[in-house]
Amino acid sequence: MSFPLLTATAALPAIGAIVTAAVPAARSRSDGDGPRGSGTAKVVALLFSVATFVLAMTVLVRFEPGGARYQLTESYDWIPAFGVRYELGVDGIGVALIALTALLIPFVILAGWRDADHLENSSRRWRPTQGFFALILMVEAMVILSFEATDVFLFYLFFEAMLIPMYFLIGGFGDRASGTDEAQAATQRSYAAVKFLLYNLAGGLIMLAAVIGLYSVAGTFSLSEIAQARADGTLEMAASTEKWLFLGFFFAFAIKAPLWPLHTWLPNAMGEATAPVAVLITAVVDKVGTFAMLRFCLGLFPEASKWATPVVLVLALVSIIYGALLAVGQRDIKRLVAYASISHFGFIILGIFAMTSQGQSGATLYMVNHGLSTAALMLVAGFLISRRGSRLIADYGGVQKVAPVLAGTFLVGSLATLSLPGLAPFVSEFLVLVGTFTRYPVIGIIATVGIVLGALYTLVLYQRTMTGPVKPSVAKMPDLKVRELAVIGPLIALLLFLGVYPKPLTELVDPAVGHTLSDVQQKDPKPDVEAAK
Amino acid sequence: MENLIALLVAAPLLGAAVLLLGGRRLDRAGHLLGTVMAAASFGLAVVLFTDMLGRAGDDRSLHQHLFSWIPVGGFQADVAFQLDQLSMTFVLLITGVGTLIHVYSIGYMEHDERRRRFFAYLNLFLAAMLLLVLADNYLLLYVGWEGVGVASYLLIGFWQHKPSAATAAKKAFLVNRVGDVGLSIAIMLMFTTFGTFAFGPVLTSTGETSEGKLTAIALMLLLAACGKSAQVPLQSWLGDAMEGPTPVSALIHAATMVTAGVYLITRSGAIFNAAPDAQTVVVVVGAVTLLFGAIVGCAKDDIKKALAGSTMSQIGYMVLAAGLGPIGYVFAIMHLVTHGFFKAGLFLGAGSVMHGMNDEVDMRKYGGLRKYMPVTFVTFGLGYLAIIGFPGLSGFWSKDKIIEAAFAKGGAEGWILGAVTLLGAALTAYYMTRVMLMTFFGEKRWQPDAEGNEPHPHESPKSMTIPMIVLAFGSVFAGGLFSLGDSFIKWLEPVTAFEHGHSPLSAAVVTSATVVVLLIGVGLAWLQYGRKPVPVVAPRGSLLTRAARRDLGQDDFNHVVLVRGGEHLTRSLVYVDHTLVDGVVNGTAASVGGLSGRLRKLQTGYARTYAVSMFGGTAVLIAATLLMRAV
């Protein structure tokens, strides 16, 4: 038996979470600016996240894009009585998303280095720093396991379990309030956290019913066994059953992704959480939703997926335009980024359900690139907010003059968000558009409106915060520090690299998309000139 | 030799990267580095040009394949370059004028504390513009297309502390994005039609598809061209773009970037030739813009905005010519090149004037400057003679050919187009004479600026005047040189094809008509601005003048419909999202679960209890189900 690499990749951050939480709190805090124990906890968490990244890179290297569909598989009986197995395996899409997750977490930790500091004095909290970083690592572990699980029930468990650490991260750790009433901020945080939890739990409950329903039809939770049964023709699933089961799964994923009109939890959650946690939500956790649409909705219920396609495409289109328009109307920086993300998730879902190789490869690339670009934009926004203590756009102006590097990185993040050619998100957005257009020209054309709106909300945000006369409240704002540069520098480099040379990623993802397309028995439309011949 | 092509782009790109990442350490030498990189690219261009001349006409195209960019299924995008006569023309113009403007900027931006950054952006622009004209497929062209857009955004908004500059930059980018939608859709249409979007395969297989498809592609390409080249209806950004430093206006918003639309149409000639309906639209857009820009140019008192109107109008000429098909492509590009010389020269002259006049841009506050700035006066004057089409100078050769080609379109269309181009020539003569008279002639009308500083007009330093002199040479001789033995036609023919138009009027008649309308335009301007003193405060003016000052109302339309309308839309959507969507979804969830009472307590601390109970419920449900299976 070979080394269980996938288990290790997920277990390492889980162990890291426990170790981080166990770092003893300091007894006295007479010296320096923070208790001694909290500094150790940060370093421990960072080291574990970096080690996880190394393991994820090992997965990436060991994975052979042209090989079997699921690789590095592990399989153990878990609850044999109910057919629940501990089954892991990755395809190209999973590998790409695991790599993204493992890459982003160290930056999230580094960016959130001081986010819990202001809670250390609070007497009623138990080790806030340890808790903050341990929860982040716990989320990482759950997310990675969700990308790895090839057993439906196992996936469900991790899909739901990640809500617990997320709930505490949103509800327990907000921005350092400045000027506003701390009690009021705490109420809003708590509202956002509960809204997050209720929405996702509601989705989860419906999915649970569908999971059980699937078991009663298929007699197994294993993806590979179900696929085998389907291939052998032994799987008996009535069309109406398939539709109901599809809806049950899709509903949960559409909440997580999120798809209009189930999106309203996201702006609350991203607005109230600290910037790194907001990145964790939108760049990492939400990706499980779109990932699961590809793997479970399309893989398990191909006919129902095709049946639902028209409605899903329209909802995705509404998300794209609605999210972008709402982003334009926001007065809060973080909520703006949240609505922008809703627009981007619309693109991802559009690409998935266009059911072409460009659309689905584009959607997968979009998941990765959106993670990078949102992380870049949101983390710099977080650096900005931490300096002034306000999330309101109107409280800023002229930052470019006093903090040119901060403004410059913010601009690059903005340009990535608007999918500028040359940066990574362009590749994925264009692939999604082309992939949609080849099958649904009208929807593809309407979606291009998102190109204009994307430029509108990002450039309006940049103009209002960074340009114009220097506002007195930002006049003494310091530029980016070394730690902050260490976060944003690599992200920008990666955005550039994947914009110019996305081939490693497309080669990784392409074969997996081919499998998904054969699941739903769809082929790319041929170009007119060839079709005529 | 083809391996050198990438270096054309790489040199300025490297310059930009070094200057941006180098930080303040490079402040003292940054401008020199930027200029050297531009000059290096120009040097390479000359090497490639001489090499190209050594080969026969149909053997001049060079290709360089760097790497496969986006390979997904049938979708294959490459990073690959193509250097043919058309690209070469642009490369020489871009790097040549670009280098001159780098040199000019050394002096012009001397006192700006962010000069290094300025040169970084200029280098970035060069790299993107070269990528645009060297790409061998539409998707890579798109990268350059947006790259120049970003460079333009950064440079228009270079003085970001001025809200007007920041707004102008944003506006330019957004209007261009509307055009980009056109380019995106065109590429998608090419992909579904031909299965590729590389120039070679697309442009040689236009015969294999329907005219309807080609018309759609052509119109989408035209939309893109309208955005980048400030053609009606996407022209509104160019006037505002004059907020950028003047060298930027000269390089980007006169000589090179704004002509990218003409490049796109000419490059896609095979598509347009097979889509006559689309060509008609191109011609109409060109004709309308030609007059629109000229009318606006007649009314502006801001020297740069008057020149911007002129740029729009001259590009209108080029677009019109390109819309005529093989009888016009060559002349569109020829006018593009000569315009590159004289318009860049005129802008640099305007910058030199502003430099000496405390950055005043209102021509009503100039007057009699010829005595104080002799070099600027002479170079600007030569540019002026070139643009109005004074016989023998560059503009004469190129514009005259376009007017002839317009008549040669044939039928009623030909007469209309010919008349429009002649009217445009008269207007050009009028507004340029107006600029010339208001700036360099008459009494001095200088006034102290806001801080009470009296302007002391003086000639600009050598670094600024030398580029102006070089461009003035181009303005005088380029057109004649190109026409000598039809050398420009022979040069471009292998790429764009060329047909002699058959004008109902003989060349002599057209040329005489051109000269006559020129004299009328100059005469009218002299009657109004030369014979009598220019009032310092603008008179109210006729209805047309007032409308032209306001850019013929398009900005007002945009403001009312798009800006105000958009604000109302987003504001109401924010309200809808907050109350309706959120409310309905929460409400549904609540009523389904019978939990409406508890939801109201969300903010009162019961929330956690509730969440825990829901988790508990899930656990019980799982356990129960599993148990049931077991039993």
Coordinates of N, CA, C and O in Angstrom, one line a residue, chain A residues 271-338:
Chain A
G271 N -18.9 41.1 4.1 CA -18.8 42.5 4.7 C -18.4 42.5 6.1 O -17.6 43.3 6.6
E272 N -19.0 41.6 6.9 CA -18.7 41.6 8.4 C -17.4 40.9 8.7 O -16.7 41.2 9.7
A273 N -17.0 39.9 8.0 CA -15.8 39.1 8.3 C -14.6 40.0 8.0 O -14.7 41.0 7.2
T274 N -13.4 39.7 8.6 CA -12.2 40.4 8.2 C -11.8 40.0 6.8 O -12.3 38.9 6.2
A275 N -11.0 40.8 6.1 CA -10.7 40.6 4.7 C -10.2 39.1 4.4 O -10.6 38.5 3.5
P276 N -9.2 38.7 5.2 CA -8.7 37.3 5.0 C -9.8 36.2 5.1 O -9.9 35.3 4.3
V277 N -10.7 36.4 6.0 CA -11.8 35.4 6.1 C -12.8 35.6 5.0 O -13.3 34.6 4.4
A278 N -13.0 36.8 4.5 CA -13.8 37.0 3.3 C -13.2 36.3 2.1 O -13.9 35.7 1.3
V279 N -11.9 36.3 2.0 CA -11.2 35.6 0.9 C -11.4 34.1 1.1 O -11.7 33.4 0.2
L280 N -11.3 33.7 2.3 CA -11.5 32.3 2.6 C -12.9 31.8 2.1 O -13.1 30.8 1.5
I281 N -13.9 32.7 2.4 CA -15.3 32.4 2.0 C -15.4 32.3 0.4 O -15.8 31.3 -0.1
T282 N -15.0 33.4 -0.2 CA -15.3 33.5 -1.6 C -14.3 32.7 -2.5 O -14.7 32.2 -3.5
A283 N -13.1 32.8 -2.1 CA -12.0 32.2 -3.0 C -11.9 30.7 -2.7 O -11.4 30.0 -3.6
V284 N -12.2 30.2 -1.5 CA -12.0 28.8 -1.2 C -13.3 28.0 -1.0 O -13.6 27.1 -1.7
V285 N -14.0 28.4 0.0 CA -15.2 27.6 0.5 C -16.2 27.6 -0.6 O -16.8 26.5 -1.0
D286 N -16.5 28.7 -1.2 CA -17.6 28.8 -2.3 C -17.2 27.9 -3.5 O -18.1 27.5 -4.2
K287 N -15.9 27.7 -3.7 CA -15.5 26.9 -4.9 C -16.0 25.5 -4.7 O -16.2 24.8 -5.7
V288 N -16.2 25.0 -3.5 CA -16.7 23.7 -3.3 C -18.1 23.6 -4.0 O -18.4 22.5 -4.6
G289 N -18.8 24.6 -3.9 CA -20.2 24.6 -4.6 C -20.1 24.4 -6.1 O -20.7 23.5 -6.6
T290 N -19.3 25.2 -6.8 CA -19.2 25.1 -8.2 C -18.5 23.8 -8.6 O -18.8 23.1 -9.6
F291 N -17.5 23.4 -7.8 CA -16.8 22.1 -8.0 C -17.8 21.0 -8.0 O -17.8 20.1 -8.8
A292 N -18.6 21.0 -7.0 CA -19.6 19.9 -6.8 C -20.6 19.9 -7.9 O -21.1 18.8 -8.2
M293 N -21.0 21.0 -8.4 CA -21.9 21.0 -9.6 C -21.3 20.2 -10.7 O -22.0 19.3 -11.3
L294 N -20.0 20.4 -11.0 CA -19.3 19.7 -12.0 C -19.3 18.2 -11.7 O -19.6 17.4 -12.5
R295 N -18.8 17.9 -10.5 CA -18.6 16.5 -10.2 C -19.9 15.7 -9.9 O -20.0 14.6 -10.4
F296 N -20.7 16.3 -9.1 CA -21.9 15.5 -8.6 C -23.1 15.7 -9.5 O -23.8 14.8 -9.9
C297 N -23.5 17.0 -9.7 CA -24.7 17.2 -10.5 C -24.6 16.6 -11.9 O -25.4 15.9 -12.3
L298 N -23.5 17.0 -12.6 CA -23.3 16.5 -13.9 C -23.0 15.1 -14.0 O -23.4 14.3 -14.8
G299 N -22.1 14.6 -13.0 CA -21.6 13.3 -13.0 C -22.7 12.3 -12.7 O -22.8 11.2 -13.3
L300 N -23.5 12.6 -11.6 CA -24.5 11.6 -11.2 C -25.8 11.7 -11.9 O -26.5 10.7 -12.1
F301 N -26.2 12.9 -12.3 CA -27.5 13.1 -12.9 C -27.4 13.8 -14.3 O -27.9 14.9 -14.5
P302 N -26.8 13.1 -15.3 CA -26.5 13.8 -16.6 C -27.8 14.3 -17.3 O -27.8 15.4 -17.8
E303 N -28.8 13.4 -17.3 CA -30.0 13.8 -18.0 C -30.7 14.9 -17.3 O -31.2 15.9 -18.0
A304 N -30.8 14.9 -16.0 CA -31.5 15.9 -15.3 C -30.7 17.2 -15.4 O -31.3 18.3 -15.5
S305 N -29.4 17.1 -15.5 CA -28.6 18.3 -15.7 C -28.9 19.0 -17.0 O -29.1 20.2 -17.1
K306 N -29.1 18.2 -18.0 CA -29.4 18.8 -19.3 C -30.8 19.4 -19.3 O -31.1 20.4 -19.9
W307 N -31.7 18.7 -18.5 CA -33.1 19.1 -18.4 C -33.1 20.5 -17.7 O -33.9 21.4 -18.1
A308 N -32.2 20.7 -16.7 CA -32.3 21.9 -16.0 C -31.5 23.0 -16.6 O -31.5 24.2 -16.2
T309 N -30.7 22.7 -17.7 CA -29.8 23.7 -18.2 C -30.4 25.0 -18.6 O -29.8 26.0 -18.2
P310 N -31.5 25.1 -19.3 CA -32.0 26.4 -19.7 C -32.2 27.3 -18.5 O -31.8 28.5 -18.5
V311 N -32.8 26.8 -17.4 CA -33.1 27.6 -16.2 C -31.8 28.0 -15.5 O -31.6 29.1 -15.2
V312 N -30.9 27.0 -15.4 CA -29.6 27.4 -14.8 C -28.9 28.4 -15.5 O -28.3 29.4 -15.0
L313 N -28.8 28.3 -16.9 CA -28.1 29.3 -17.7 C -28.7 30.7 -17.4 O -28.0 31.7 -17.3
V314 N -30.1 30.8 -17.4 CA -30.7 32.1 -17.2 C -30.3 32.6 -15.8 O -30.0 33.8 -15.7
L315 N -30.4 31.8 -14.8 CA -30.1 32.2 -13.5 C -28.6 32.7 -13.4 O -28.3 33.7 -12.8
A316 N -27.7 32.0 -14.1 CA -26.3 32.4 -14.1 C -26.2 33.7 -14.8 O -25.4 34.6 -14.3
L317 N -26.9 33.9 -15.9 CA -26.9 35.2 -16.6 C -27.4 36.3 -15.7 O -26.8 37.4 -15.7
V318 N -28.5 36.0 -15.0 CA -29.0 37.1 -14.1 C -27.9 37.4 -13.0 O -27.6 38.5 -12.7
S319 N -27.3 36.3 -12.5 CA -26.2 36.5 -11.5 C -25.1 37.5 -12.0 O -24.7 38.4 -11.3
I320 N -24.7 37.2 -13.3 CA -23.6 38.0 -13.9 C -24.0 39.5 -13.9 O -23.2 40.3 -13.4
I321 N -25.2 39.8 -14.4 CA -25.5 41.2 -14.6 C -26.0 41.8 -13.3 O -25.6 42.9 -12.9
Y322 N -26.8 41.1 -12.6 CA -27.4 41.6 -11.3 C -26.2 41.8 -10.3 O -26.2 42.9 -9.7
G323 N -25.3 40.9 -10.2 CA -24.2 41.0 -9.3 C -23.4 42.2 -9.6 O -23.0 43.0 -8.7
A324 N -23.1 42.4 -10.9 CA -22.3 43.5 -11.3 C -23.0 44.9 -11.1 O -22.4 45.8 -10.6
L325 N -24.3 44.9 -11.4 CA -25.0 46.2 -11.1 C -25.1 46.5 -9.7 O -24.9 47.7 -9.3
L326 N -25.2 45.5 -8.8 CA -25.3 45.8 -7.4 C -23.9 46.2 -6.9 O -23.8 47.0 -6.0
A327 N -22.9 45.6 -7.5 CA -21.5 46.0 -7.1 C -21.3 47.5 -7.4 O -20.8 48.2 -6.5
V328 N -21.9 48.0 -8.5 CA -21.8 49.4 -8.8 C -22.4 50.2 -7.7 O -21.9 51.3 -7.4
G329 N -23.5 49.7 -7.2 CA -24.3 50.5 -6.3 C -23.8 50.5 -4.8 O -24.4 51.1 -4.0
Q330 N -22.8 49.7 -4.5 CA -22.4 49.5 -3.1 C -21.6 50.7 -2.6 O -20.8 51.4 -3.3
R331 N -21.7 51.0 -1.3 CA -21.0 52.0 -0.6 C -19.9 51.4 0.3 O -19.1 52.2 0.8
D332 N -19.9 50.1 0.4 CA -19.0 49.4 1.3 C -18.0 48.6 0.4 O -18.5 47.9 -0.4
I333 N -16.7 48.8 0.7 CA -15.7 48.2 -0.2 C -15.9 46.7 -0.2 O -15.9 46.0 -1.3
K334 N -16.1 46.1 1.0 CA -16.1 44.6 1.0 C -17.4 44.1 0.4 O -17.4 43.0 -0.3
R335 N -18.5 44.8 0.6 CA -19.7 44.3 0.0 C -19.6 44.4 -1.5 O -20.2 43.6 -2.3
L336 N -18.9 45.4 -2.0 CA -18.7 45.6 -3.5 C -18.0 44.3 -4.0 O -18.4 43.8 -5.0
V337 N -16.9 43.9 -3.3 CA -16.2 42.8 -3.8 C -17.1 41.5 -3.8 O -17.0 40.7 -4.6
A338 N -17.9 41.5 -2.7 CA -18.8 40.3 -2.6 C -19.8 40.2 -3.8 O -20.0 39.2 -4.4

